[in-house]
Coordinates of C-alpha atoms and ligand atoms in Angstrom, one line a residue:
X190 CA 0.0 0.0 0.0
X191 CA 1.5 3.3 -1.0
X192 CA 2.1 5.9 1.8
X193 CA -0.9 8.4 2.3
X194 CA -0.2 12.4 2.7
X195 CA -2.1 13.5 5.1
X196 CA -2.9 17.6 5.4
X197 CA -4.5 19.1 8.3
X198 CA -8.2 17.9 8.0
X199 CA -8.8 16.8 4.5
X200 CA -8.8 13.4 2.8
X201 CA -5.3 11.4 2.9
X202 CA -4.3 11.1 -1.0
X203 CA -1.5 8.2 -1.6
X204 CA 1.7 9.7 -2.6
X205 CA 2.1 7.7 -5.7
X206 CA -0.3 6.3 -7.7
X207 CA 1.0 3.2 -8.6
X208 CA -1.8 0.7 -9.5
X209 CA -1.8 -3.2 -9.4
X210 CA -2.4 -5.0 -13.0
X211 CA -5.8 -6.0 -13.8
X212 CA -6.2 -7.6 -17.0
X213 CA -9.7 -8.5 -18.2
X214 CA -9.5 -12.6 -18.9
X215 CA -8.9 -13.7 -22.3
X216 CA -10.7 -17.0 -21.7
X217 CA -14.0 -15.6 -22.9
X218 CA -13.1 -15.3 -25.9
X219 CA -12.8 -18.7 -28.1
X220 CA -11.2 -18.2 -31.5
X221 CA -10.6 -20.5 -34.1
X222 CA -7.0 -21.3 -35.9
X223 CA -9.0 -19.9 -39.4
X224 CA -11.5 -17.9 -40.4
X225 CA -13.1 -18.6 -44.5
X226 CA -15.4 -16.0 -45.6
X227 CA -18.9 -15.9 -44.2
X228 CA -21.6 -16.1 -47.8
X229 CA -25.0 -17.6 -47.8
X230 CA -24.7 -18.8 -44.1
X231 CA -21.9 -20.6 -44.9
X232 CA -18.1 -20.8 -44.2
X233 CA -16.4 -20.8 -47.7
X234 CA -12.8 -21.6 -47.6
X235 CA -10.2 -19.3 -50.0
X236 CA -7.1 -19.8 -52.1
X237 CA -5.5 -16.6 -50.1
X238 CA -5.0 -16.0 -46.6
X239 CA -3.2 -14.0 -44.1
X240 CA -2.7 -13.6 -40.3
X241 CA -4.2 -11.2 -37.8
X242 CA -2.3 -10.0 -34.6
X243 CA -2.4 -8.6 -31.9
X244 CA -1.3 -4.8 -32.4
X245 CA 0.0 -4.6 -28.6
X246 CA 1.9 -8.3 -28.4
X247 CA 2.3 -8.6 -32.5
X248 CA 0.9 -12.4 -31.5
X249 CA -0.7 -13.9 -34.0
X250 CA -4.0 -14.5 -33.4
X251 CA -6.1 -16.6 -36.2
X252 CA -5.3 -16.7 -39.9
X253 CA -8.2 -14.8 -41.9
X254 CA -8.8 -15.2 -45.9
X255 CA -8.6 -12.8 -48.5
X256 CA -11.4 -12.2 -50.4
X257 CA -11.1 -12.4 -54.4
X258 CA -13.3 -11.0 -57.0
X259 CA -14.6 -14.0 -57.6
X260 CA -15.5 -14.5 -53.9
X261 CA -17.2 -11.5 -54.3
X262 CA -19.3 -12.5 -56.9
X263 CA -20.5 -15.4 -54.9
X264 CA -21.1 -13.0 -51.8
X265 CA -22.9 -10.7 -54.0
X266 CA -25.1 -13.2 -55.7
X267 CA -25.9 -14.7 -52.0
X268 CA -26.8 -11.0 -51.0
X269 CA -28.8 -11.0 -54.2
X270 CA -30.3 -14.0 -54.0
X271 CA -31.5 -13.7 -50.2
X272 CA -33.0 -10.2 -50.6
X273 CA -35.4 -11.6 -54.0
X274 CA -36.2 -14.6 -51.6
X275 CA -38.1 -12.9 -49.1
X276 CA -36.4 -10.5 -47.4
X277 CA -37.0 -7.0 -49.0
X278 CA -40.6 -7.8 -48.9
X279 CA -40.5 -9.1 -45.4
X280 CA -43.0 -7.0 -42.9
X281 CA -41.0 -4.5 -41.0
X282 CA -42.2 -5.7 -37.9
X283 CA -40.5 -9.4 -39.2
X284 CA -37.3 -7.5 -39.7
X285 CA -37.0 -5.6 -36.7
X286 CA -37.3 -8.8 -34.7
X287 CA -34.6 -10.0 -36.0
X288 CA -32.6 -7.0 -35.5
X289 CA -33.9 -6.5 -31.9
X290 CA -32.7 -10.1 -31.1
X291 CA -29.3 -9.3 -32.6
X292 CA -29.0 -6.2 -30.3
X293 CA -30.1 -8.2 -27.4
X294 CA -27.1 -11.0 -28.1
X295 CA -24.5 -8.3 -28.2
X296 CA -25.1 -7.3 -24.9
X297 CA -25.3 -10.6 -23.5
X298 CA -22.4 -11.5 -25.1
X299 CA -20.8 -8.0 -24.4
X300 CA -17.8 -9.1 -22.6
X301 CA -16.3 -11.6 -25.0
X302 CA -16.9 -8.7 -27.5
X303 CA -15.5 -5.9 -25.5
X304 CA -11.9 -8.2 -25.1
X305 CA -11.4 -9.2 -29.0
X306 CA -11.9 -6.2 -30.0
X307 CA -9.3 -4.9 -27.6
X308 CA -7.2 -7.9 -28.6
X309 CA -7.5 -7.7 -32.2
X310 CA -7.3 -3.5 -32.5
X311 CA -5.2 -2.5 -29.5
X312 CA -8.0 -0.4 -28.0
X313 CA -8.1 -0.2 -23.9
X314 CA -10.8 -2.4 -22.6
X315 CA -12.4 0.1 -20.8
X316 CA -13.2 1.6 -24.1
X317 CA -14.6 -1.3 -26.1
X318 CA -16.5 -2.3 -22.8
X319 CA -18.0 0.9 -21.7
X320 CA -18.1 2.6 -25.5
X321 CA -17.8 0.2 -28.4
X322 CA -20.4 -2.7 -27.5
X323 CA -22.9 -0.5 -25.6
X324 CA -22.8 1.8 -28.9
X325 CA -23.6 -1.0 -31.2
X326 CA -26.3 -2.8 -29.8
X327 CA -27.7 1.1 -28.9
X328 CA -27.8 0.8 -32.8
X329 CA -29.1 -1.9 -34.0
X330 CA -32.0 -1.1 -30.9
X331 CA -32.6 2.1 -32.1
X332 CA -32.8 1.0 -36.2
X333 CA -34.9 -2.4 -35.3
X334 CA -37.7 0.6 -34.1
X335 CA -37.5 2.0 -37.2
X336 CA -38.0 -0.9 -39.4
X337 CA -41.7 -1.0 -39.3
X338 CA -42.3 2.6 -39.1
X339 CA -40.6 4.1 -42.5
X340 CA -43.6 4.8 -43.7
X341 CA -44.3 7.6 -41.1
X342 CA -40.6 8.5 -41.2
X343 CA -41.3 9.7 -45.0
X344 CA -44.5 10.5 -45.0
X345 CA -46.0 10.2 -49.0
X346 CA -42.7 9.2 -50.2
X347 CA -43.3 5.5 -50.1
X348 CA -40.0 4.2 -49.5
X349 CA -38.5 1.0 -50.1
X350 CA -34.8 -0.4 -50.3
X351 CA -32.2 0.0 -52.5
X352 CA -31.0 -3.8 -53.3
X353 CA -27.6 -5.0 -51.9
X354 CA -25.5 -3.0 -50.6
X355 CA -21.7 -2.7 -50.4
X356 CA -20.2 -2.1 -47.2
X357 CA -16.6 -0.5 -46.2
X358 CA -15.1 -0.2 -42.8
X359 CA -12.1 0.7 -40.8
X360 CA -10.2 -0.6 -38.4
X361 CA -10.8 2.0 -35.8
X362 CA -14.1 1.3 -34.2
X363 CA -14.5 -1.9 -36.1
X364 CA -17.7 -3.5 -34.7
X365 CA -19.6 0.0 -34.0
X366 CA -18.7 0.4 -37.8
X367 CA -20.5 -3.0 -38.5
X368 CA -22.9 -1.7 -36.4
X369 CA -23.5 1.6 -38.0
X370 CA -23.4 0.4 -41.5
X371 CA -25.9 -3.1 -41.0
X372 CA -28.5 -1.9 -38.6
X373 CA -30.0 1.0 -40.9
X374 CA -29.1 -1.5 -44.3
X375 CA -31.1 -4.3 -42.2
X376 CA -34.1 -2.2 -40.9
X377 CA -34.9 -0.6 -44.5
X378 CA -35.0 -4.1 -46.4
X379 CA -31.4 -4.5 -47.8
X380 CA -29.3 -7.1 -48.1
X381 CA -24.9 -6.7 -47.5
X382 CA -22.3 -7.8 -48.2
X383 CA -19.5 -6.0 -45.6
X384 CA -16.0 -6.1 -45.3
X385 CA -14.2 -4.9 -42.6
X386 CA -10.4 -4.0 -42.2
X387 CA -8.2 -5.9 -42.8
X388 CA -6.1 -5.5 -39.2
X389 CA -9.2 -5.8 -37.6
X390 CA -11.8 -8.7 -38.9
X391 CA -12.2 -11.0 -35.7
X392 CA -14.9 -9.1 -34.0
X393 CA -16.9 -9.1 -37.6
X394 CA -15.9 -12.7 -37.8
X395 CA -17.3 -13.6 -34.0
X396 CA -20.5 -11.5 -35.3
X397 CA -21.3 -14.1 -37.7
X398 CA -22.1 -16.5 -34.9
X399 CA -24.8 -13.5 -33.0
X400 CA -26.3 -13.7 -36.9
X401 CA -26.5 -17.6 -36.9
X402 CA -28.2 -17.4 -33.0
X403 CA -30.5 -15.0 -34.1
X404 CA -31.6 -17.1 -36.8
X405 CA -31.1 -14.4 -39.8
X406 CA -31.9 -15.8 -43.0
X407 CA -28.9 -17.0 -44.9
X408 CA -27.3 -14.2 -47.3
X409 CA -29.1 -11.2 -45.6
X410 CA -25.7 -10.7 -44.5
X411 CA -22.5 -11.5 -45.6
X412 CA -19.1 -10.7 -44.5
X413 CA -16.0 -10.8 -46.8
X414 CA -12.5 -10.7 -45.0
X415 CA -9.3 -9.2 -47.3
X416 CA -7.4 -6.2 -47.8
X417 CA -8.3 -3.1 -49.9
X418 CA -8.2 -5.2 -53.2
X419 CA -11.6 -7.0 -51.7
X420 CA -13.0 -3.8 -51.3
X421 CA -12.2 -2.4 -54.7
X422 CA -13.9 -5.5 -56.1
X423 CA -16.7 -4.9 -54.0
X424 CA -17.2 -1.3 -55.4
X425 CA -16.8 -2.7 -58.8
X426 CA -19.4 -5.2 -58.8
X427 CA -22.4 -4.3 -61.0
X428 CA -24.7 -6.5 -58.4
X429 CA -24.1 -4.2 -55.9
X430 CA -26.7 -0.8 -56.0
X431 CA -25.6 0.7 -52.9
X432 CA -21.9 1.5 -51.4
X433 CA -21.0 2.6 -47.8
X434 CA -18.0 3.1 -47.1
X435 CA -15.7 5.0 -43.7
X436 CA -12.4 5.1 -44.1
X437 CA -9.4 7.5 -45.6
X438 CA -10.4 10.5 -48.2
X439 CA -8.3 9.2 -50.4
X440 CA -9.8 6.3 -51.2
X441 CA -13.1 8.0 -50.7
X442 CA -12.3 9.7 -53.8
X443 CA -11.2 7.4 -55.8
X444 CA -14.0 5.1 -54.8
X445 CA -16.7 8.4 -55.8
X446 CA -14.5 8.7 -59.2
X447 CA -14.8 4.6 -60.0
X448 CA -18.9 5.2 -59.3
X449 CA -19.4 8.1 -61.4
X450 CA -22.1 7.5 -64.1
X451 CA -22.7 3.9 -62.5
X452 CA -25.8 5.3 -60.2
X453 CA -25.0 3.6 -57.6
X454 CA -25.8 5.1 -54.3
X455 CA -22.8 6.3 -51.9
X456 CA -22.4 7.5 -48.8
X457 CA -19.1 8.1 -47.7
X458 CA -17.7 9.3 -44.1
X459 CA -13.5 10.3 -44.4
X460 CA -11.2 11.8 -42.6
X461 CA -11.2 15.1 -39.8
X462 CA -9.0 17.5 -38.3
X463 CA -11.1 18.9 -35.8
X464 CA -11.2 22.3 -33.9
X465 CA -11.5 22.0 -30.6
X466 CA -12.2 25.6 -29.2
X467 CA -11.4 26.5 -25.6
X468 CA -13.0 30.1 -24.7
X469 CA -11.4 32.0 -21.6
X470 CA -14.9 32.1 -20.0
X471 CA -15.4 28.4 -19.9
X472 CA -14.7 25.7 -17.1
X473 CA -11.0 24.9 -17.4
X474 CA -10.8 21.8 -15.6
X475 CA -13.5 20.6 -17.9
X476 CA -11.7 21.4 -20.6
X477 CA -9.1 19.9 -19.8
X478 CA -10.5 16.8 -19.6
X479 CA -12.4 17.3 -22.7
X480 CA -9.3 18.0 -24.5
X481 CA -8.3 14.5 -23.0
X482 CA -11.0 12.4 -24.2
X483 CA -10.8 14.2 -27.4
X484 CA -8.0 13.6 -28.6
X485 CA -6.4 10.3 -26.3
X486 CA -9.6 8.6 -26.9
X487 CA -8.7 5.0 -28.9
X488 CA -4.9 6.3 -29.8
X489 CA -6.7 9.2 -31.7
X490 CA -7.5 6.8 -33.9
X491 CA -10.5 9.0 -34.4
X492 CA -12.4 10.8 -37.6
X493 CA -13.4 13.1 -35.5
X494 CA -10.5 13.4 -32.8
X495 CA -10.2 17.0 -31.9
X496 CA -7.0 16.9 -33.4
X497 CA -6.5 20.8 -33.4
X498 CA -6.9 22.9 -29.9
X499 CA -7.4 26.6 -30.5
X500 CA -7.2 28.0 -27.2
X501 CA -7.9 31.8 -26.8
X502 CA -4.4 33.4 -25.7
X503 CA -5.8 35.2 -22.6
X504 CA -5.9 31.0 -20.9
X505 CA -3.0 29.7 -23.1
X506 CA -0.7 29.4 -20.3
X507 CA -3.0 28.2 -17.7
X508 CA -4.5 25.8 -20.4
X509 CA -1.3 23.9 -21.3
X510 CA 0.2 23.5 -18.5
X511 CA -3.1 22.1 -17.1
X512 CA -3.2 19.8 -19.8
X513 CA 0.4 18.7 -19.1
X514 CA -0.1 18.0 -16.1
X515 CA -3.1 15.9 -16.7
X516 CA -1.4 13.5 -19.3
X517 CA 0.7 12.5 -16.9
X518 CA -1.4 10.6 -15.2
X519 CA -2.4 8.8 -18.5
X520 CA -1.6 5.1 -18.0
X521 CA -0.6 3.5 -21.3
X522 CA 0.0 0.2 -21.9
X523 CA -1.7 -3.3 -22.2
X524 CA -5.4 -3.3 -23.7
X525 CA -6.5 -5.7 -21.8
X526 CA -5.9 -4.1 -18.4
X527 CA -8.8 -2.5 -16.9
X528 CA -6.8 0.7 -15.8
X529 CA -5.5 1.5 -19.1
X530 CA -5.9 4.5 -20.7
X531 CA -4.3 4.9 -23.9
X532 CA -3.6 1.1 -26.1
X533 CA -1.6 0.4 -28.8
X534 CA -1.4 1.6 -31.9
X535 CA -3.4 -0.2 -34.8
X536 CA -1.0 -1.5 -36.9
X537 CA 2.6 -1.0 -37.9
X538 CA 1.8 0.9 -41.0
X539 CA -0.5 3.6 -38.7
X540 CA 2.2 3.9 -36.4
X541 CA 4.9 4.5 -39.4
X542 CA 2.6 7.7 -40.4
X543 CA 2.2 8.8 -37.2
X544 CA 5.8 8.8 -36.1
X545 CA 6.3 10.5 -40.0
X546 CA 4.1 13.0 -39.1
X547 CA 5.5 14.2 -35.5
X548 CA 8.7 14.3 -37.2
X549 CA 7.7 16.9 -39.6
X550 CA 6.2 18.8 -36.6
X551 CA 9.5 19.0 -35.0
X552 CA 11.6 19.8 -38.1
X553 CA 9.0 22.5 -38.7
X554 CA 9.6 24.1 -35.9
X555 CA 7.2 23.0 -33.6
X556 CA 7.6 22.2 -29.2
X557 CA 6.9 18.6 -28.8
X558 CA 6.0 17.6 -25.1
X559 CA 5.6 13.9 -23.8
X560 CA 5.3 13.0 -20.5
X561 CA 7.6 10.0 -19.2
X562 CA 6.2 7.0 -19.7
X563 CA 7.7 3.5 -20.2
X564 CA 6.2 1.6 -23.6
X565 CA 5.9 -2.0 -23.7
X566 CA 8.9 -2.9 -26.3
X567 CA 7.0 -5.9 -28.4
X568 CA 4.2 -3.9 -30.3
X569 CA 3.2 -1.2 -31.5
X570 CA 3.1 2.0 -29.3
X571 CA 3.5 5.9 -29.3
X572 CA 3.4 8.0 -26.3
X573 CA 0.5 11.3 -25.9
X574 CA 1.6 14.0 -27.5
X575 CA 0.9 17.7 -27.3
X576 CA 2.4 20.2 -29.7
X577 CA 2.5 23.9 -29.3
X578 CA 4.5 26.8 -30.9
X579 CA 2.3 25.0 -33.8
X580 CA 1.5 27.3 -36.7
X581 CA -1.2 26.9 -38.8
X582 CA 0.8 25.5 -42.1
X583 CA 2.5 22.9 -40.7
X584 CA 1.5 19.8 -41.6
X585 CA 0.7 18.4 -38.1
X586 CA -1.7 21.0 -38.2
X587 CA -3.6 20.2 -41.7
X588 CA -3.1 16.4 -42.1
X589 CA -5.0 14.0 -40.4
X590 CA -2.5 12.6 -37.7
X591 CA -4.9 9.7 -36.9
X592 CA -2.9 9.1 -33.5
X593 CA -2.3 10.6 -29.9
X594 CA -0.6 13.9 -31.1
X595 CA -2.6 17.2 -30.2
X596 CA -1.2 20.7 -32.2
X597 CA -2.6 23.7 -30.1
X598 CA -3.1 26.9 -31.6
X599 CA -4.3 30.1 -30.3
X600 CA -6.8 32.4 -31.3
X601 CA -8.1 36.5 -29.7
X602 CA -11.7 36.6 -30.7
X603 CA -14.3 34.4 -31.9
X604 CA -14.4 35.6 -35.5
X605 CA -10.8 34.7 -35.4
X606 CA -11.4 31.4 -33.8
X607 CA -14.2 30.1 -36.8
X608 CA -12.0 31.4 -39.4
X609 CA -9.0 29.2 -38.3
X610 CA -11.3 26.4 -37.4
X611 CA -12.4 26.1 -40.6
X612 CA -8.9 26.9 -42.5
X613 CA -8.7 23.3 -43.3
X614 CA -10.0 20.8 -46.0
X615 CA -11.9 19.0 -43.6
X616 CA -15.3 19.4 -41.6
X617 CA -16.4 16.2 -39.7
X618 CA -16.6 17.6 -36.0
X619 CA -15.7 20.8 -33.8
X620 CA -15.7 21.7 -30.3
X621 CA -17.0 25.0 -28.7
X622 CA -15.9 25.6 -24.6
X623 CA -17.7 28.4 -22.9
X624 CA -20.3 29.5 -20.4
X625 CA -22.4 31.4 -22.7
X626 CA -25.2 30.0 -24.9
X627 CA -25.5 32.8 -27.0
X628 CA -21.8 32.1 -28.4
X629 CA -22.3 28.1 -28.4
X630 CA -25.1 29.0 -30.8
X631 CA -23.3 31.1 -32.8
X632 CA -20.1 29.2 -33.1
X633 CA -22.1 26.3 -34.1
X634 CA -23.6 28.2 -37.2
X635 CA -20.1 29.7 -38.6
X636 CA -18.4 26.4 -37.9
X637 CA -18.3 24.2 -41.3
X638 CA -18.1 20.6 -39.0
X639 CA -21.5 18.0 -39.3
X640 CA -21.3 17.8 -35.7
X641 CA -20.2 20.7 -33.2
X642 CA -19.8 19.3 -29.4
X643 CA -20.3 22.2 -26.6
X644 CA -18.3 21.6 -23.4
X645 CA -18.2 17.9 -24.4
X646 CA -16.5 15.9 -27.0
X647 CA -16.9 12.6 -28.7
X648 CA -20.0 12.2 -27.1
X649 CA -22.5 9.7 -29.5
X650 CA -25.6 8.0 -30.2
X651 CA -27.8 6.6 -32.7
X652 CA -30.5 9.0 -32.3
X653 CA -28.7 11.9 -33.5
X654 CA -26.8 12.0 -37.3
X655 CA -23.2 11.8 -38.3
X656 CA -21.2 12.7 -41.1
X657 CA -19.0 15.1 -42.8
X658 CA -18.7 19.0 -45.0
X659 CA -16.2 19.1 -47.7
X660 CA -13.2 16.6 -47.6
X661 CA -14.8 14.7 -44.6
X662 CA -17.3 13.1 -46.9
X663 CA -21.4 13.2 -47.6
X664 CA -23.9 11.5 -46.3
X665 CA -25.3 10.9 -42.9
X666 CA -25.2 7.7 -40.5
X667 CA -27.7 7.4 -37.5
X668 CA -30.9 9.0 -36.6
X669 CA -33.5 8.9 -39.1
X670 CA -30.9 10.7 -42.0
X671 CA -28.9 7.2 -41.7
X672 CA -31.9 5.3 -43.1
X673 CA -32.0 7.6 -46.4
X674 CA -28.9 6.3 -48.0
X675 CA -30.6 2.6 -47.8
X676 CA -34.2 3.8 -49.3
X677 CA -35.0 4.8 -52.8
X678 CA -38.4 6.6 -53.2
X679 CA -41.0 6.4 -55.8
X680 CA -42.2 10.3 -55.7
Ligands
NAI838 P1 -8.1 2.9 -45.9 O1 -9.1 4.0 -46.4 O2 -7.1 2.4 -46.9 O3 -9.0 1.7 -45.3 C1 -10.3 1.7 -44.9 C2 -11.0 0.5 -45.5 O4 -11.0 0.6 -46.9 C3 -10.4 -0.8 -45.2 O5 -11.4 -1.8 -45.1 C4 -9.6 -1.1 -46.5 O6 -9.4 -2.5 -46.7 C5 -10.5 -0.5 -47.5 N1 -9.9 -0.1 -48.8 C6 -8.6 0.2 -49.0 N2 -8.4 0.5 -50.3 C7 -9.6 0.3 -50.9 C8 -10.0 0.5 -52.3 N3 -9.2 0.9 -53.3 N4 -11.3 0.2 -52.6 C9 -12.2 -0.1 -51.6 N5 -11.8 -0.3 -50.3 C10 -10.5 -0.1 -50.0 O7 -7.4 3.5 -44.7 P2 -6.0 3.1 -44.0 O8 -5.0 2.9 -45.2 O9 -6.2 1.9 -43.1 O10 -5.6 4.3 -43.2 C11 -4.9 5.5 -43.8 C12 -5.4 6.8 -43.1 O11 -6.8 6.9 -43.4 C13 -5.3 6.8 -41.6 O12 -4.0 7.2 -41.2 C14 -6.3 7.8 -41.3 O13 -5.8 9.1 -41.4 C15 -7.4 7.6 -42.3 N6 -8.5 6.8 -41.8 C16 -9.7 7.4 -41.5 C17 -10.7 6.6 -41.0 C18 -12.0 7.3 -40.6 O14 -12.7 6.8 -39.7 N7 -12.4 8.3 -41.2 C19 -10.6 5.2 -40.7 C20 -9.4 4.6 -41.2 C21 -8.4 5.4 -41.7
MG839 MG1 -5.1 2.3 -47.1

């Protein structure tokens, strides 16, 4: 027990705080030695394969196939097959039972969840427990109400679903992403075909078993493993009428030139650089921690990561060395230990671009700041990082960072503070601290960001919509905008 300073009549604090390890139990989780690709309700075996770590260990953790074209085509005809059979004319009501009971199964099986996706991505499991699975059986709850009640949610515009539909997703949240993309697909009639990262496909994988307990018909959802070759093949296919897809803008784009002319449907949600604006009025400490979640949250491996703090000069001082101070006391280290903080970084590749990135910072001219901490030496790892001295051209303040590395920036007045918050190619989310309303309301307005946080960040839920201005993509996911993208109407 660590010695306890005790001062005159308040509450003894221990000196140090030095915690004992407590790592969540892997033996929940029950993996097989392979994984084939997931089509008609079936497992179908591939010519190609690869394996999937562990981003904190670099263990290898199952061998996972890669999906070719022609596995595609299969996957797509199963999709196509499955929603012609019965399930785009299904009763809503039918379908939301289905997705209800999906829901309900992810939160029974939450914990076994919660610790492959902290195994498989690197993300602390306080994070996947208390954010990721909660979140994405929130979703497919709040689309399985929606199922049988499109009609009232377009009133005279008789909807009714697109086909199959292609689905994209990252490695960053990569079950709240399934989540996101099958629960509106599901409750509006479609059929999918998803594939998720390739670092990051055992939680999908797992998912396939929740589908086979809840008794989904086979082919209303299939799940296609491989790297971004898969997904180019699934954009290409002419069976598919509808594409999803969350990931970087550059392959947004390219993916919006390759459907040009095709009319399929896309929706597509890219990269941020967020403003995160700290006012001299607001409440510092809350800020502070704010700034925290913002940006530390799952490595900053965050689109919407308030990757840029503005904070207004007359606090600057106060501000960082708050913030300093604070991340410091950031315990970073093994996923699976209940008191961690800040995991491991995705992959080798993300970490490569990160340390690229901080690099440039410094050569630019920028202060870097890390408080000491000791990283694990198998896996991959960077410490929080706080930049100032940070001017606005630098590249750690334009590019997407996609790590734990914060560039602050000051601003005087609010005009000031929109017009650098928006000096970028992005607009996925922004921050606004302060105690007045008035100004909340009127940052939101000038600010070019599809959501705008006030005295909170990363705060989300189905009920309210997501998605991106300019370079951060079109398109909205959640709330009833999500179920748009996955309707055509005959008007
Ligand atoms: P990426 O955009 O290459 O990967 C995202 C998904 O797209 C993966 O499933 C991948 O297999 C697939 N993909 C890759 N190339 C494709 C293609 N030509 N056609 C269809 N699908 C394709 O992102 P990556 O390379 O993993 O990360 C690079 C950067 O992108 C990150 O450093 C970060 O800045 C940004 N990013 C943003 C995300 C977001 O949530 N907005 C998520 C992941 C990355
Ligand atoms: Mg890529």
């Amino acid at each position: 027990m660590t010695e306890l300073d005790r001062k005159q009549d308040r509450a003894p604090v221990p000196k140090e705080w030095t915690y004992a390890p407590a790592p969540e139990s892997r033996d929940v989780v029950k993996l097989q030695d392979r994984y084939g690709l997931f089509i008609g309700g079936e497992w179908l075996e591939t010519k190609e394969s690869y394996e999937t770590i562990s981003p904190s260990s670099e263990e290898v953790l199952a061998t996972v196939s890669q999906g070719s074209p022609e596995d595609v085509d299969t996957a797509v005809t199963a999709a196509r097959a499955a929603y012609s059979n019965g399930w785009s004319s299904l009763p809503g009501s039918e379908r939301a039972k289905y997705l209800f009971r999906i829901a309900r199964i992810l939160q029974e099986r939450s914990r076994e969840f919660a610790v492959l996706e902290s195994l498989n991505g690197g993300k602390p499991i306080k994070e996947s427990r208390d954010v990721d699975l909660p979140l994405a059986a929130a979703h497919f709850f709040y689309y399985a109400g929606w199922a049988d009640k499109l009609e009232y949610a377009f009133p005279n515009r008789k909807p009714t679903p697109v086909g199959v539909a292609g689905q994209i997703i990252p490695w960053n949240f990569p079950l709240l992403m399934l989540a996101w993309k099958l629960a509106p697909a599901l409750a509006c009639g479609n059929t999918v075909v998803l594939k998720p990262a390739e670092t990051t496909p055992l939680t999908a994988l797992l998912f396939c078993d929740v589908l086979r307990q809840a008794e989904l018909p086979p082919g209303v959802v299939n799940i296609v493993t491989g790297d971004g070759r898969t997904g180019a093949a699934l954009v290409e296919h002419p069976g598919v009428d509808k594409i999803a897809f969350t990931g970087s803008t550059e392959v947004g784009k390219a993916i919006q030139r390759q459907l040009a002319g095709t009319g399929k449907k896309l929706t597509l949600e890219l990269g941020g650089k967020a403003a995160n604006i700290v006012f001299d009025d607001c409440a510092l400490d809350q800020a502070v921690e704010g700034i925290v979640n913002g940006i530390y949250f799952n490595q900053g491996h965050v689109c919407c990561a308030g990757s840029r703090l503005f904070a207004q000069e007359s606090i600057y001082e106060p501000l960082v060395e708050k913030l300093k101070k604070r991340l410091e006391t950031l315990r970073v280290g093994d996923p699976l230990d209940k008191n961690t903080d800040v995991g491991a970084i995705n992959s080798k590749m993300q970490l490569d671009r990160i340390k690229e990135l901080v690099a440039a910072g410094e050569e630019e001219g920028a202060e870097i700041y890390q408080p000491p901490c000791v990283l694990p030496e198998k896996g991959y790892w960077f410490a929080p990082t706080v930049f100032t001295n940070v001017a606005q051209s630098y590249r750690i303040a334009q590019e997407e960072i996609f790590g734990p590395v914060l560039s602050v920036l000051t601003f005087r007045t609010p005009e000031e503070a929109v017009e650098k918050a928006n000096n970028t190619p992005y607009g996925l989310s922004a921050g606004v601290w302060t105690e007045k309303g008035s100004r909340i309301l009127w940052m939101a307005q000038q600010l070019r960001a599809g959501v705008v946080w006030a005295n909170t960040f990363n705060r989300f839920d189905p009920t309210s919509p997501f998605g991106g201005y300019k370079e951060s993509g079109f398109g909205r996911e959640g709330g009833l905008h999500g179920l748009e993208p996955y309707l055509r109407f005959d008007e």
